[in-house]
mmCIF file of C-alpha atoms in Angstrom:
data_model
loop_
_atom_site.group_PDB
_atom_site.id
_atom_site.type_symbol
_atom_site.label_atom_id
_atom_site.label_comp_id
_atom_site.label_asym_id
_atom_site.label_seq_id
_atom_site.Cartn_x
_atom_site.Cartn_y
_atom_site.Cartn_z
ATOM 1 C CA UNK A 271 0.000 0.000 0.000
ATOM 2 C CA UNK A 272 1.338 3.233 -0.557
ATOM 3 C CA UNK A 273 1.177 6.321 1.854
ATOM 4 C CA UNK A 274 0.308 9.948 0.338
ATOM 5 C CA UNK A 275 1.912 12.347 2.405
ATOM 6 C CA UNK A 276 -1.001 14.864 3.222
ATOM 7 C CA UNK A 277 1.093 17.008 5.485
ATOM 8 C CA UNK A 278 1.365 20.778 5.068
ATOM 9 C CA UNK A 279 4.537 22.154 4.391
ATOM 10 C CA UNK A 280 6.463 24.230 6.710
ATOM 11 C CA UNK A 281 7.357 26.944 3.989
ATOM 12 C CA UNK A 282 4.768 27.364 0.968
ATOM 13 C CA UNK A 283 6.574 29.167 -1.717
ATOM 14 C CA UNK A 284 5.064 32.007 -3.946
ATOM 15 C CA UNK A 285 3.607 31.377 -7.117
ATOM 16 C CA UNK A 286 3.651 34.262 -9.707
ATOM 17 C CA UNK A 287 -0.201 35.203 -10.610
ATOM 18 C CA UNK A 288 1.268 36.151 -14.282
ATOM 19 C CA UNK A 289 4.109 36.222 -16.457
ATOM 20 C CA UNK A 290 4.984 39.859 -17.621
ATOM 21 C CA UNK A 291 7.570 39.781 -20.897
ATOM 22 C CA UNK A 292 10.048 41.180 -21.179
ATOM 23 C CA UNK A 293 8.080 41.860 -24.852
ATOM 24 C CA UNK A 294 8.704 45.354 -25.336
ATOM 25 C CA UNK A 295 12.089 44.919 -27.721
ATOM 26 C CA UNK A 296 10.400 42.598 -30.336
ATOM 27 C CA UNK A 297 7.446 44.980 -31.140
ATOM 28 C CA UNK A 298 7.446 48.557 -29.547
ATOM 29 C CA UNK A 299 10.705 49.999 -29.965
ATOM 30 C CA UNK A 300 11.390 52.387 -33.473
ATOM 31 C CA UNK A 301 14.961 53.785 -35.236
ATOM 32 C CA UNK A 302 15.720 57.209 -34.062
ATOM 33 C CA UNK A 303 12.302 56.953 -30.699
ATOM 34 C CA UNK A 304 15.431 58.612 -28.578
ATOM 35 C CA UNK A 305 15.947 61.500 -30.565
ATOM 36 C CA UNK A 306 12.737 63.520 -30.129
ATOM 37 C CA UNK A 307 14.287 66.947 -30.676
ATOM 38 C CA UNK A 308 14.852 68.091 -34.491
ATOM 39 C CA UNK A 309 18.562 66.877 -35.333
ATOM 40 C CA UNK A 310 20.490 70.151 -34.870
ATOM 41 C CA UNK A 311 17.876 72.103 -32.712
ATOM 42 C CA UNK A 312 19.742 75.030 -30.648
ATOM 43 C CA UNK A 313 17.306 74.101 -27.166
ATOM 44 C CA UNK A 314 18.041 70.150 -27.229
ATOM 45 C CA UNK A 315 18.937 68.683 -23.752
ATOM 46 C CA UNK A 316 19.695 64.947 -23.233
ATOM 47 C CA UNK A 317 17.974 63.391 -20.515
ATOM 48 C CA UNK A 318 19.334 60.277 -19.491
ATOM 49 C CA UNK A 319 19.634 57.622 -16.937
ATOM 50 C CA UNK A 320 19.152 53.839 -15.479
ATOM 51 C CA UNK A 321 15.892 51.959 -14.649
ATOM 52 C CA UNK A 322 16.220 49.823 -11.241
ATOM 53 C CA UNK A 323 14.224 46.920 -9.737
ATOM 54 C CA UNK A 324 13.323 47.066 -6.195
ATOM 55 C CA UNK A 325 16.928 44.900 -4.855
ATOM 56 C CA UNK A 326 18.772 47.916 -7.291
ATOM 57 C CA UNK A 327 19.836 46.033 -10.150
ATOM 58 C CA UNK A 328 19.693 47.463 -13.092
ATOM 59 C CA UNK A 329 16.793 46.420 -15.588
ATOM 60 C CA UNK A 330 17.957 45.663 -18.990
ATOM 61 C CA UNK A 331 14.693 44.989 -21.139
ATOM 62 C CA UNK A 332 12.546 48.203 -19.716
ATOM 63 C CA UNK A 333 10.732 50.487 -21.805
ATOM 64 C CA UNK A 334 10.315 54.192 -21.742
ATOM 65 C CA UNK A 335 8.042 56.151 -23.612
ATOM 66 C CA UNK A 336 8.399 59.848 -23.151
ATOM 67 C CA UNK A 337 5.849 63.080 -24.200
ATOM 68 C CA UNK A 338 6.546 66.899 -23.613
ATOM 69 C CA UNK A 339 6.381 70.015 -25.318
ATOM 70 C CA UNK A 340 7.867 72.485 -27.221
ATOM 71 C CA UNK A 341 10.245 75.252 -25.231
ATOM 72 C CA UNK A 342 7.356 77.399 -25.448
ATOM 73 C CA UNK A 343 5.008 74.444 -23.733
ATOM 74 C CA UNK A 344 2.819 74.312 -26.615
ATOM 75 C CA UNK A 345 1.904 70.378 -27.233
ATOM 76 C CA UNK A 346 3.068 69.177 -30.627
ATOM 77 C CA UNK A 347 0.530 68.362 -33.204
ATOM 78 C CA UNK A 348 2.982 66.756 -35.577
ATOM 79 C CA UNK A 349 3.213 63.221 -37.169
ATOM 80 C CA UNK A 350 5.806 61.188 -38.059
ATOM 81 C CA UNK A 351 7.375 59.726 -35.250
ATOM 82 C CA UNK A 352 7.549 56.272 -36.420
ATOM 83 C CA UNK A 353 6.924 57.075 -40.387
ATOM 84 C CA UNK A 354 6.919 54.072 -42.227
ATOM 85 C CA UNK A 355 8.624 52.778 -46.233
ATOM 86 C CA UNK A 356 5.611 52.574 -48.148
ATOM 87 C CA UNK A 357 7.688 50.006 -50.163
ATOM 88 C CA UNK A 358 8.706 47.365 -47.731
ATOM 89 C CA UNK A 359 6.769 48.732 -44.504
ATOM 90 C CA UNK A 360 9.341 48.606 -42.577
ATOM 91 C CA UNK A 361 10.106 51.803 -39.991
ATOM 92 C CA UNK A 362 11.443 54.504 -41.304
ATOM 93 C CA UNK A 363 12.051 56.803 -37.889
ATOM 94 C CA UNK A 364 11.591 60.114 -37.672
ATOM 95 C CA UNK A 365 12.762 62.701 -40.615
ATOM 96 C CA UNK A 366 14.576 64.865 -38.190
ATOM 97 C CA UNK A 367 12.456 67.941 -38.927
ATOM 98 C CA UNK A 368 9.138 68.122 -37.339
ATOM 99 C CA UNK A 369 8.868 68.249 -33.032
ATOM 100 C CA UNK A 370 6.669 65.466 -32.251
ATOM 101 C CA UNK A 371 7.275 65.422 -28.952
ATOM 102 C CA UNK A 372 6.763 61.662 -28.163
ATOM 103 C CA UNK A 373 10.044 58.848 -27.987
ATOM 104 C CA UNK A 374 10.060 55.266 -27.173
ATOM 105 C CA UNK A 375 13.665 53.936 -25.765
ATOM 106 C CA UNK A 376 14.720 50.098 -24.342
ATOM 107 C CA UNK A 377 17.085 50.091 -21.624
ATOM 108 C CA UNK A 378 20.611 48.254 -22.939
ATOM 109 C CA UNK A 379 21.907 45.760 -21.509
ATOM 110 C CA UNK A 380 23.414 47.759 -18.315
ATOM 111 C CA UNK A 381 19.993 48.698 -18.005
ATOM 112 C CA UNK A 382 20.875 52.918 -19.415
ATOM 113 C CA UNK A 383 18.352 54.920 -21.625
ATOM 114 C CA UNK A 384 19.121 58.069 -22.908
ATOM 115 C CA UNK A 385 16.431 60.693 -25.226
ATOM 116 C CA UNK A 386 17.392 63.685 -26.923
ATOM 117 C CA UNK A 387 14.895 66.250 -27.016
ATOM 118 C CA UNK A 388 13.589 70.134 -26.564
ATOM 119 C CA UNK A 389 14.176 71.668 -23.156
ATOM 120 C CA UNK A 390 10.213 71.941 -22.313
ATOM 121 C CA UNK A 391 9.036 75.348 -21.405
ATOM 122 C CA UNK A 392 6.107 75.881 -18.885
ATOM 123 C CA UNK A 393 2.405 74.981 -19.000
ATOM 124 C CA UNK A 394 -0.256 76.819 -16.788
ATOM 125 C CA UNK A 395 1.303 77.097 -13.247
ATOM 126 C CA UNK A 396 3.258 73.890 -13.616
ATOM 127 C CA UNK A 397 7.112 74.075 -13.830
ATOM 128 C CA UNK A 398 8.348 72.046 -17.153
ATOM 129 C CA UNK A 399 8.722 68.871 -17.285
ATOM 130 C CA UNK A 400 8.311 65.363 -19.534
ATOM 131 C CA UNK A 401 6.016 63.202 -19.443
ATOM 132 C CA UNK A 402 7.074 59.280 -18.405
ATOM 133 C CA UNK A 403 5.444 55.959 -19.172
ATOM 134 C CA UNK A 404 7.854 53.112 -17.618
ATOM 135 C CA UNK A 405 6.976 49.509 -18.668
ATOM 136 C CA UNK A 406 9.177 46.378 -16.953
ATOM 137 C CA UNK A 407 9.414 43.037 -16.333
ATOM 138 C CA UNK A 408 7.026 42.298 -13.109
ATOM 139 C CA UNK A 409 4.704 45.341 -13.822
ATOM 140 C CA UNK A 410 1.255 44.251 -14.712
ATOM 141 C CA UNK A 411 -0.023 47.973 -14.987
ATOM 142 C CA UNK A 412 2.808 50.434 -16.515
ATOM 143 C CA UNK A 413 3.657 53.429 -14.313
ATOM 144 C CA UNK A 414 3.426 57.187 -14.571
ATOM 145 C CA UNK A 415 5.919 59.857 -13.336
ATOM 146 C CA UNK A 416 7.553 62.845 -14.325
ATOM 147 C CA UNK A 417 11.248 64.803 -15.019
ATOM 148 C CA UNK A 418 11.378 67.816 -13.816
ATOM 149 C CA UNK A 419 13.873 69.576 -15.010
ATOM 150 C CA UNK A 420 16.332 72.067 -12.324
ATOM 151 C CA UNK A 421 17.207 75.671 -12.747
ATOM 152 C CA UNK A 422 14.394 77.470 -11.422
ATOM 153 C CA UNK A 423 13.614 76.508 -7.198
ATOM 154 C CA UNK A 424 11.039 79.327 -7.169
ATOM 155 C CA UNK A 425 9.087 77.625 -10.129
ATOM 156 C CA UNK A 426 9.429 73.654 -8.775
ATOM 157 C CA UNK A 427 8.273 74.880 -4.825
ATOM 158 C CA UNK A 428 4.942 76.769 -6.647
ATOM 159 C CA UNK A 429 4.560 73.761 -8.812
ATOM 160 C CA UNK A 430 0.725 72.129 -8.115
ATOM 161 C CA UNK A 431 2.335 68.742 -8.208
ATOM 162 C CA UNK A 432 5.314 68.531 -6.691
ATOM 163 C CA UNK A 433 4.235 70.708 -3.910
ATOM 164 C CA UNK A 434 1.696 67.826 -2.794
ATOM 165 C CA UNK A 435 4.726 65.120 -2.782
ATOM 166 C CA UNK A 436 6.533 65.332 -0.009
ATOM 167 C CA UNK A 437 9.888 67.055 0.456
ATOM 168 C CA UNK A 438 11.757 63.976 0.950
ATOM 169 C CA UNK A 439 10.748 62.722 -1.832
ATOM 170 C CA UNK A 440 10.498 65.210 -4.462
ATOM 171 C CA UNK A 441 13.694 64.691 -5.591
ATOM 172 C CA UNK A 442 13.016 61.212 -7.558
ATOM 173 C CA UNK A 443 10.496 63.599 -9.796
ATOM 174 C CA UNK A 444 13.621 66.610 -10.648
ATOM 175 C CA UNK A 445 16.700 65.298 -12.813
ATOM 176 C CA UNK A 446 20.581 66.070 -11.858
ATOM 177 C CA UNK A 447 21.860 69.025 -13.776
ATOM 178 C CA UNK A 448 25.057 67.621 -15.277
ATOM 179 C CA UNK A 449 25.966 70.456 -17.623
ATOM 180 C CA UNK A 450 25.925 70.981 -21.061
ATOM 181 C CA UNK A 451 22.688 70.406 -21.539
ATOM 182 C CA UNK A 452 22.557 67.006 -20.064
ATOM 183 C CA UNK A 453 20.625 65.818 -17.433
ATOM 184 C CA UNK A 454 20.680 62.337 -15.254
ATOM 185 C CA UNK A 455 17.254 60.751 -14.132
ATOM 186 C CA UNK A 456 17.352 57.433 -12.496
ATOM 187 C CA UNK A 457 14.028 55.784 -11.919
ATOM 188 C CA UNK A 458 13.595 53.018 -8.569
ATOM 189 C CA UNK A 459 10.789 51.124 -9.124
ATOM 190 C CA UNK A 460 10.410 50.037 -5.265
ATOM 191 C CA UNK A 461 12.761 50.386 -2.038
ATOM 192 C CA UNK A 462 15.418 53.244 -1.241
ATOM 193 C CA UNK A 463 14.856 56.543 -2.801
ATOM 194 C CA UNK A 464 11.528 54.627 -4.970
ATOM 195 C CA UNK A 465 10.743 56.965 -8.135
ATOM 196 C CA UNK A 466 7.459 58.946 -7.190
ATOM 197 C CA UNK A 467 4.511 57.408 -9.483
ATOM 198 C CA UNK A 468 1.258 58.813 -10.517
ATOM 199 C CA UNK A 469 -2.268 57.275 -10.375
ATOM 200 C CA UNK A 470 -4.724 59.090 -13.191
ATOM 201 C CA UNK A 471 -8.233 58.722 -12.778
#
């Protein structure tokens, strides 16, 4: 006769309730979705940066998709950010003329993204800033935040936003100034210094 052992366990391990990619780099990503800004525009800043889990390792298949306006905050209107051959249908990228506004960048392998694109100016009362969409392995809904960028304290304390976040923590939502027109922006998706996230309803 045989015995079925109908004990429980000590230690029940987790089960994942889904598998989440990483799908991004097979389908999403376009030639040229880090360089928003016109090639040669005078006001183009690089933003750039490294996405982290929540045990700080760097996450080499995320996806960032990235919206903001012009230097005079005006939203773009413009096409053409992933134009297409009408020949093969195959992307094309951008033409390197119109401001759409919008990019799409992968992490590499070290888990680094970088955009080029227009130093936003101002909208309403809000200091400038871009627009983030992160997407990662683990995350069954994609997250929201923002880059603020620095140079103006006056204009980030009055902003409607960041002055609801609390001071500790408002400095995951405003980039590192690291000259030239180049700014870093990290984003923590849980633990230490966690990026701050937004919830639209």
């Amino acid at each position: 006769m045989t015995k079925i052992d109908t004990s429980i366990p000590e230690q029940v391990l987790p089960t994942p309730s889904h598998t989440v990619g990483p799908f991004y780099g097979y389908a999403l990503p376009f030639p040229g979705g880090e360089d928003i800004a016109p090639a040669g525009h005078p006001d183009t800043v690089t933003v750039h940066g490294y996405v982290y889990d929540g045990d700080g390792n760097p996450l080499p298949d995320a996806l960032l998709e990235l919206w903001g306006p012009d230097t005079e905050g005006r939203v773009p209107t413009a096409d053409g950010s992933m134009r297409r051959d009408p020949a093969s249908g195959g992307f094309l990228g951008r033409n390197g003329v119109e401001f759409t506004g919008f990019g799409r960048i992968q992490t590499d392998a070290n888990g680094h993204w970088y955009a080029r694109t227009l130093r936003p100016g101002a909208r309403g009362r809000s200091a400038p800033y871009v627009s983030v969409c992160v997407f990662a392995r683990g995350l069954l809904v994609h997250l929201f935040t923002r880059i603020y960028l620095p140079g103006d304290a006056a204009v980030l304390a009055a902003d409607p936003l960041l002055s609801r976040v609390p001071a500790e923590r408002r400095d995951t939502l405003i980039a590192a100034d690291e000259g030239r027109g180049t700014y870093r922006f990290d984003i923590r998706l849980q633990g230490e210094g966690e990026t701050v996230f937004l919830e639209f309803q």
